[in-house]
Amino acid sequence: MKGKNKVLVLISLVVAAVVLAFIGISLWFNITWFGKLGYVNVFTTVLWAKVALWSIFFILFFLFAGVNVLIAFNRGNINTLQIQQAGVPEEINRKTGIMLSILTLLILALFMANSASKNWEIILKFFHRTSFNIKDPIYGKDISYYVFLLPVYLFLKTWGITVIVLTALLVGALYFLSGHVKSENNKYSFSIQAKKHVLFLLILLTFLIAWHYWLKRYQLLFSGKGLIFGADFTDVKVIKPAYYVIIAVSLLTAVLTYISMVKASFRQMLIGFGILISTIVLFTGVVPGIVRQLVVLPNQLKKEMPYIKDNILFTRKGYNLDTISKRAFPVQASLTAAAFKPGKDDITKHIRLWDWRPLQATFSQLQEFRLYYDFSGVNTDRYHFNKTYRQVMISAREINDANFPPAAQTWVNLKLQYTHGYGVVMAPVDKIGQEGLPYFIIKDIPPKISVPLKLDRPETYYGEKTTSYVIVNTKIPEFDYPKGNENVTVHYKGTGGIQIKNGWRKLFFALHFTSTDILFTNYITPQSRIMVYRNIERRVSTLAPFLYYDPNPYIVVSGGRLYWIVDAYTITNKYPYSNIYKDGFNYIRNSVKITVDAYNGDVNFYVVDKKDPLIKTYRKIFPKLFKDFSEMPKDLTLHIRYPKYIFKAQTDIYTVYHMTDPQVFYNKEDKWSIPHEIYGEEETIMNPYYAIVRFPDKKEQDEYVLMLPFTPLNKNNMVSWVAAMSDPQSYGKIIEYQFPKEKLIFGPMQIESRIDQNTEISQLLTLWGQKGSTVIRGNLLVYPVKNSLIYVEPIYLRSEKSELPELKRVVVAYQDKIGVGPDLRDALEEIFGSRVQARATKAAVTGAPNAVLPLQTLNAQELINQAVDNFNAAQSKLRAGDFAAYGKYMKRLQKVLNNLKKNTQ
């Protein structure tokens, strides 16, 4: 028996040593990684907070429960415990009982300490809180009480109740097993000591119940049971006073329980808890229901008016909707061809024709080159090419390990050789290349760039598809990019990753990743570097897990390098009276912009909203993590944009909370909805979209905005559109442009219906469908032009045998007119005349051949060239069976010939 015990002890020691070793290695790994990025203080702050909480609450539980167990053993004179072993009663002596009790206490203390340590964030925010300087309308407390203090009080209350319940169960079990609690004829009898001890714990529980209802008074401000989110008439006038009654009854119950303890009887305690339960049921269930039914509902508007006002006010503050400025947008029918004239003020170059979904398929077909490459998504951004401001579609070419054939998914391939993606693909939003394909201004491997933009470091070691670690600077060269039938190789020259340095580190990394390959490979040298957390979303969330991250990071070319920009938010669901969004928060700010170097993996956090109390608190907790926005490199600041995620949340809420009049809000007289559109062949909700626009009151300034129109609920006409500014000088400002109520302004679905009813378009779609191709109707975008609106929808064609969508038509709608053509200017010509369409003698800055000049500015030779071009294009369309396009080019040819005739007279 002693030999078996020694073996068990030895095994336990070995297991403990292994566990401690892995904990130590994990600790070393994290300190090394955080330190490499310059954020070791973030890790140690969180670590010490967890350790402190774990230690404090471990000791608290162990002491409290341990003292109660000790009292049970000593005052209860417990010498033996009776347990059932395989149906046979077995007796345990006092010493063994104490040892088992201590073991149980240790397990429960570990559980309670772990649950407490997970609350490190709310504890740190509690001690570094920042005032909101806004008071709630019911108790007059600053909002910081609800965001920073109340969560801590609720945690302590819940933890305390759990401690008392677990202690009572443990003590009760001891009394039961020791014979202090006996069961006869389904009746239980308690010894005096057992009664007094259990009643003492119940006294403590009643105090916590009283505290529970004290805190529930504040939680009424987050009630979702009434007409609005937050405390309504019944909550304030009935339930709030009821909580005071329940608190008083809880304290009375504590007194009655104390009397029971003195008398060693359960009678007074049962009376007290009976009164307490009855009071809770009566005053939180029955009475509020009666008041709501008989008093509130017959007079609901009058009774709820003050609380509706509070809900409107605080919801608008929670989502920053109170900062939205409103302006009139007259929607005049005054546009002419002159509005689209080529040159410096040409607005057509800013109108996006490419939808990211078919474009991603096109990028994949034309620019992936090898099966292991993958495009992580197509994003919209803008660049200054010398003096030309252009909106572009851009995507990073990454390596996706999952794309390798199973036989090629070896450790050497995935971890040492195929370590990085290569370059980006970029295309202007408005240019159409040959055969309806995008016009690339950055393409191929190595990158071919046709704009004044340099890219010296096209490698992407960190991205959206990079999910596992790699090791660089090994004896085996890394694959860089394919070149014909061969591969170009390279050795990493940056500072990213953690240097291996020596055998001990190699061993630690092998243990951390549980990889024998790291330990036994001969390719690794002391100069080798291991890159971890290469997925940018995981990378930033590991560094700062307390922020809420945008799901759509985007790639930027800046200073010859590639950077990822990630938007981060501060959120809470503890903002009083603010309506809860579907993702669980009722306060959100886009307070942080994060940049990640795609080559080195360096991460920087920049604060863009210094007014946000939450980010102020985080800066107090982690003073070395955040930088001021002014410290961001200037060129990168030109690429920040207002994120779609927060804008979508704001616009969803704004459909209701643009109404600030309580009576209008109550009746939902002016509720809006997000418009629908046709994408592909299905009706879908319209998503916000980026655009470069020129506002009517800023006639000389193009601005990059995120915009979305609104329609009335259950109607399709538009009532307004909202734009969020993205340029640094006006970042974060939101403007609502309101349309005249006396005019019918067509909404997206009304335009979609008119497109369906257009004979020419309908014939084209039918013809293409009969040829076995799939027609993809792209995003319908609404663009403000001066004081008017135009609607633009691209139409793509995809062969069933190919995943290569081609942009075949552009549809433009203006007022009651519909224009359609092979490109934007063709469509505009149908509406505004030939002055829009004439070809230019000079290409645009991108080198695309689509820039135009009025026909009147061309000389005779240029007009002859135009005639030849139109004739050849018409013949090409005739051979392709596209009779509609053939007719257009022939009409265009006729116009050119007429101008040529005038020019030669």
Short mmCIF file of N, CA and C in Angstrom, two decimals, residues 416-471:
data_model
loop_
_atom_site.label_atom_id
_atom_site.label_comp_id
_atom_site.label_asym_id
_atom_site.label_seq_id
_atom_site.Cartn_x
_atom_site.Cartn_y
_atom_site.Cartn_z
N LEU A 416 8.41 26.93 -43.70
CA LEU A 416 9.74 27.45 -44.03
C LEU A 416 9.83 28.07 -45.42
N GLN A 417 9.07 27.54 -46.38
CA GLN A 417 9.25 28.00 -47.76
C GLN A 417 8.16 28.97 -48.22
N TYR A 418 6.90 28.55 -48.12
CA TYR A 418 5.80 29.40 -48.59
C TYR A 418 5.32 30.27 -47.42
N THR A 419 6.08 31.32 -47.18
CA THR A 419 5.91 32.11 -45.96
C THR A 419 5.11 33.39 -46.15
N HIS A 420 4.95 33.83 -47.39
CA HIS A 420 4.33 35.15 -47.56
C HIS A 420 3.63 35.28 -48.91
N GLY A 421 2.66 36.17 -48.94
CA GLY A 421 2.01 36.54 -50.18
C GLY A 421 2.83 37.60 -50.89
N TYR A 422 2.28 38.09 -52.02
CA TYR A 422 3.10 39.00 -52.81
C TYR A 422 2.22 40.03 -53.53
N GLY A 423 2.36 41.28 -53.12
CA GLY A 423 1.80 42.40 -53.84
C GLY A 423 0.30 42.57 -53.71
N VAL A 424 -0.19 43.53 -54.47
CA VAL A 424 -1.61 43.85 -54.49
C VAL A 424 -2.06 44.02 -55.94
N VAL A 425 -3.35 44.01 -56.12
CA VAL A 425 -3.96 44.35 -57.40
C VAL A 425 -4.80 45.59 -57.18
N MET A 426 -4.70 46.54 -58.11
CA MET A 426 -5.44 47.80 -57.96
C MET A 426 -6.05 48.19 -59.30
N ALA A 427 -7.30 48.64 -59.25
CA ALA A 427 -7.99 49.08 -60.46
C ALA A 427 -8.85 50.30 -60.13
N PRO A 428 -8.89 51.31 -61.00
CA PRO A 428 -9.78 52.46 -60.77
C PRO A 428 -11.24 52.02 -60.77
N VAL A 429 -12.06 52.70 -60.01
CA VAL A 429 -13.45 52.28 -59.87
C VAL A 429 -14.27 52.53 -61.13
N ASP A 430 -13.77 53.42 -62.01
CA ASP A 430 -14.59 53.85 -63.13
C ASP A 430 -14.12 53.33 -64.48
N LYS A 431 -12.94 52.70 -64.54
CA LYS A 431 -12.36 52.32 -65.83
C LYS A 431 -12.73 50.89 -66.21
N ILE A 432 -13.06 50.74 -67.49
CA ILE A 432 -13.37 49.42 -68.04
C ILE A 432 -12.32 49.10 -69.09
N GLY A 433 -11.65 47.98 -68.92
CA GLY A 433 -10.64 47.57 -69.89
C GLY A 433 -11.26 46.79 -71.03
N GLN A 434 -10.42 46.06 -71.74
CA GLN A 434 -10.89 45.29 -72.88
C GLN A 434 -11.82 44.17 -72.44
N GLU A 435 -12.83 43.91 -73.25
CA GLU A 435 -13.78 42.82 -73.03
C GLU A 435 -14.50 42.93 -71.68
N GLY A 436 -14.68 44.16 -71.20
CA GLY A 436 -15.44 44.34 -69.98
C GLY A 436 -14.71 43.92 -68.72
N LEU A 437 -13.39 43.87 -68.77
CA LEU A 437 -12.58 43.50 -67.60
C LEU A 437 -12.05 44.76 -66.93
N PRO A 438 -11.61 44.67 -65.69
CA PRO A 438 -11.09 45.86 -65.02
C PRO A 438 -9.80 46.35 -65.68
N TYR A 439 -9.56 47.64 -65.55
CA TYR A 439 -8.33 48.23 -66.06
C TYR A 439 -7.33 48.31 -64.90
N PHE A 440 -6.34 47.44 -64.91
CA PHE A 440 -5.41 47.35 -63.80
C PHE A 440 -4.38 48.47 -63.85
N ILE A 441 -4.16 49.11 -62.70
CA ILE A 441 -3.05 50.07 -62.60
C ILE A 441 -1.92 49.51 -61.72
N ILE A 442 -2.21 48.45 -60.96
CA ILE A 442 -1.18 47.62 -60.34
C ILE A 442 -1.58 46.18 -60.61
N LYS A 443 -0.67 45.43 -61.19
CA LYS A 443 -1.01 44.05 -61.54
C LYS A 443 0.27 43.22 -61.62
N ASP A 444 0.06 41.93 -61.73
CA ASP A 444 1.12 40.96 -62.03
C ASP A 444 2.14 40.81 -60.91
N ILE A 445 3.06 39.85 -61.13
CA ILE A 445 4.16 39.56 -60.22
C ILE A 445 5.44 39.48 -61.04
N PRO A 446 6.48 40.28 -60.71
CA PRO A 446 6.50 41.40 -59.76
C PRO A 446 5.53 42.50 -60.21
N PRO A 447 5.17 43.40 -59.31
CA PRO A 447 4.12 44.38 -59.62
C PRO A 447 4.49 45.29 -60.79
N LYS A 448 3.54 45.41 -61.70
CA LYS A 448 3.65 46.38 -62.78
C LYS A 448 2.71 47.53 -62.43
N ILE A 449 3.28 48.72 -62.31
CA ILE A 449 2.52 49.87 -61.80
C ILE A 449 2.49 50.95 -62.87
N SER A 450 1.29 51.39 -63.24
CA SER A 450 1.15 52.40 -64.30
C SER A 450 0.73 53.75 -63.75
N VAL A 451 0.87 53.94 -62.45
CA VAL A 451 0.57 55.23 -61.82
C VAL A 451 1.78 55.63 -60.97
N PRO A 452 1.90 56.90 -60.63
CA PRO A 452 3.04 57.34 -59.80
C PRO A 452 2.90 56.85 -58.35
N LEU A 453 3.20 55.58 -58.14
CA LEU A 453 3.09 54.95 -56.82
C LEU A 453 4.18 53.89 -56.74
N LYS A 454 4.95 53.92 -55.68
CA LYS A 454 6.02 52.93 -55.57
C LYS A 454 5.66 51.85 -54.57
N LEU A 455 6.18 50.65 -54.82
CA LEU A 455 5.95 49.51 -53.94
C LEU A 455 7.25 48.70 -53.87
N ASP A 456 8.10 49.08 -52.90
CA ASP A 456 9.41 48.43 -52.75
C ASP A 456 9.33 47.14 -51.96
N ARG A 457 8.32 47.03 -51.10
CA ARG A 457 8.18 45.84 -50.24
C ARG A 457 6.79 45.22 -50.49
N PRO A 458 6.66 44.44 -51.56
CA PRO A 458 5.34 43.87 -51.87
C PRO A 458 5.01 42.61 -51.07
N GLU A 459 5.97 42.10 -50.27
CA GLU A 459 5.73 40.85 -49.55
C GLU A 459 4.74 41.07 -48.39
N THR A 460 3.83 40.12 -48.20
CA THR A 460 2.86 40.20 -47.10
C THR A 460 3.04 38.98 -46.21
N TYR A 461 3.79 39.18 -45.13
CA TYR A 461 3.98 38.12 -44.13
C TYR A 461 2.83 38.10 -43.12
N TYR A 462 2.11 39.22 -43.05
CA TYR A 462 1.00 39.35 -42.10
C TYR A 462 -0.24 39.77 -42.88
N GLY A 463 -1.34 39.04 -42.69
CA GLY A 463 -2.54 39.36 -43.47
C GLY A 463 -3.78 38.71 -42.90
N GLU A 464 -4.78 38.55 -43.76
CA GLU A 464 -6.05 37.96 -43.33
C GLU A 464 -6.08 36.45 -43.50
N LYS A 465 -5.25 35.93 -44.41
CA LYS A 465 -5.22 34.49 -44.67
C LYS A 465 -4.09 33.78 -43.92
N THR A 466 -3.22 34.54 -43.30
CA THR A 466 -2.03 33.96 -42.64
C THR A 466 -2.41 33.51 -41.23
N THR A 467 -2.74 32.24 -41.09
CA THR A 467 -3.30 31.76 -39.83
C THR A 467 -2.31 30.99 -38.97
N SER A 468 -1.13 30.66 -39.49
CA SER A 468 -0.19 29.84 -38.70
C SER A 468 1.19 30.49 -38.68
N TYR A 469 2.05 29.99 -37.79
CA TYR A 469 3.39 30.54 -37.69
C TYR A 469 4.25 30.12 -38.88
N VAL A 470 5.28 30.91 -39.19
CA VAL A 470 6.31 30.54 -40.16
C VAL A 470 7.67 30.89 -39.57
N ILE A 471 8.71 30.28 -40.10
CA ILE A 471 10.07 30.56 -39.65
C ILE A 471 10.87 31.04 -40.86
#
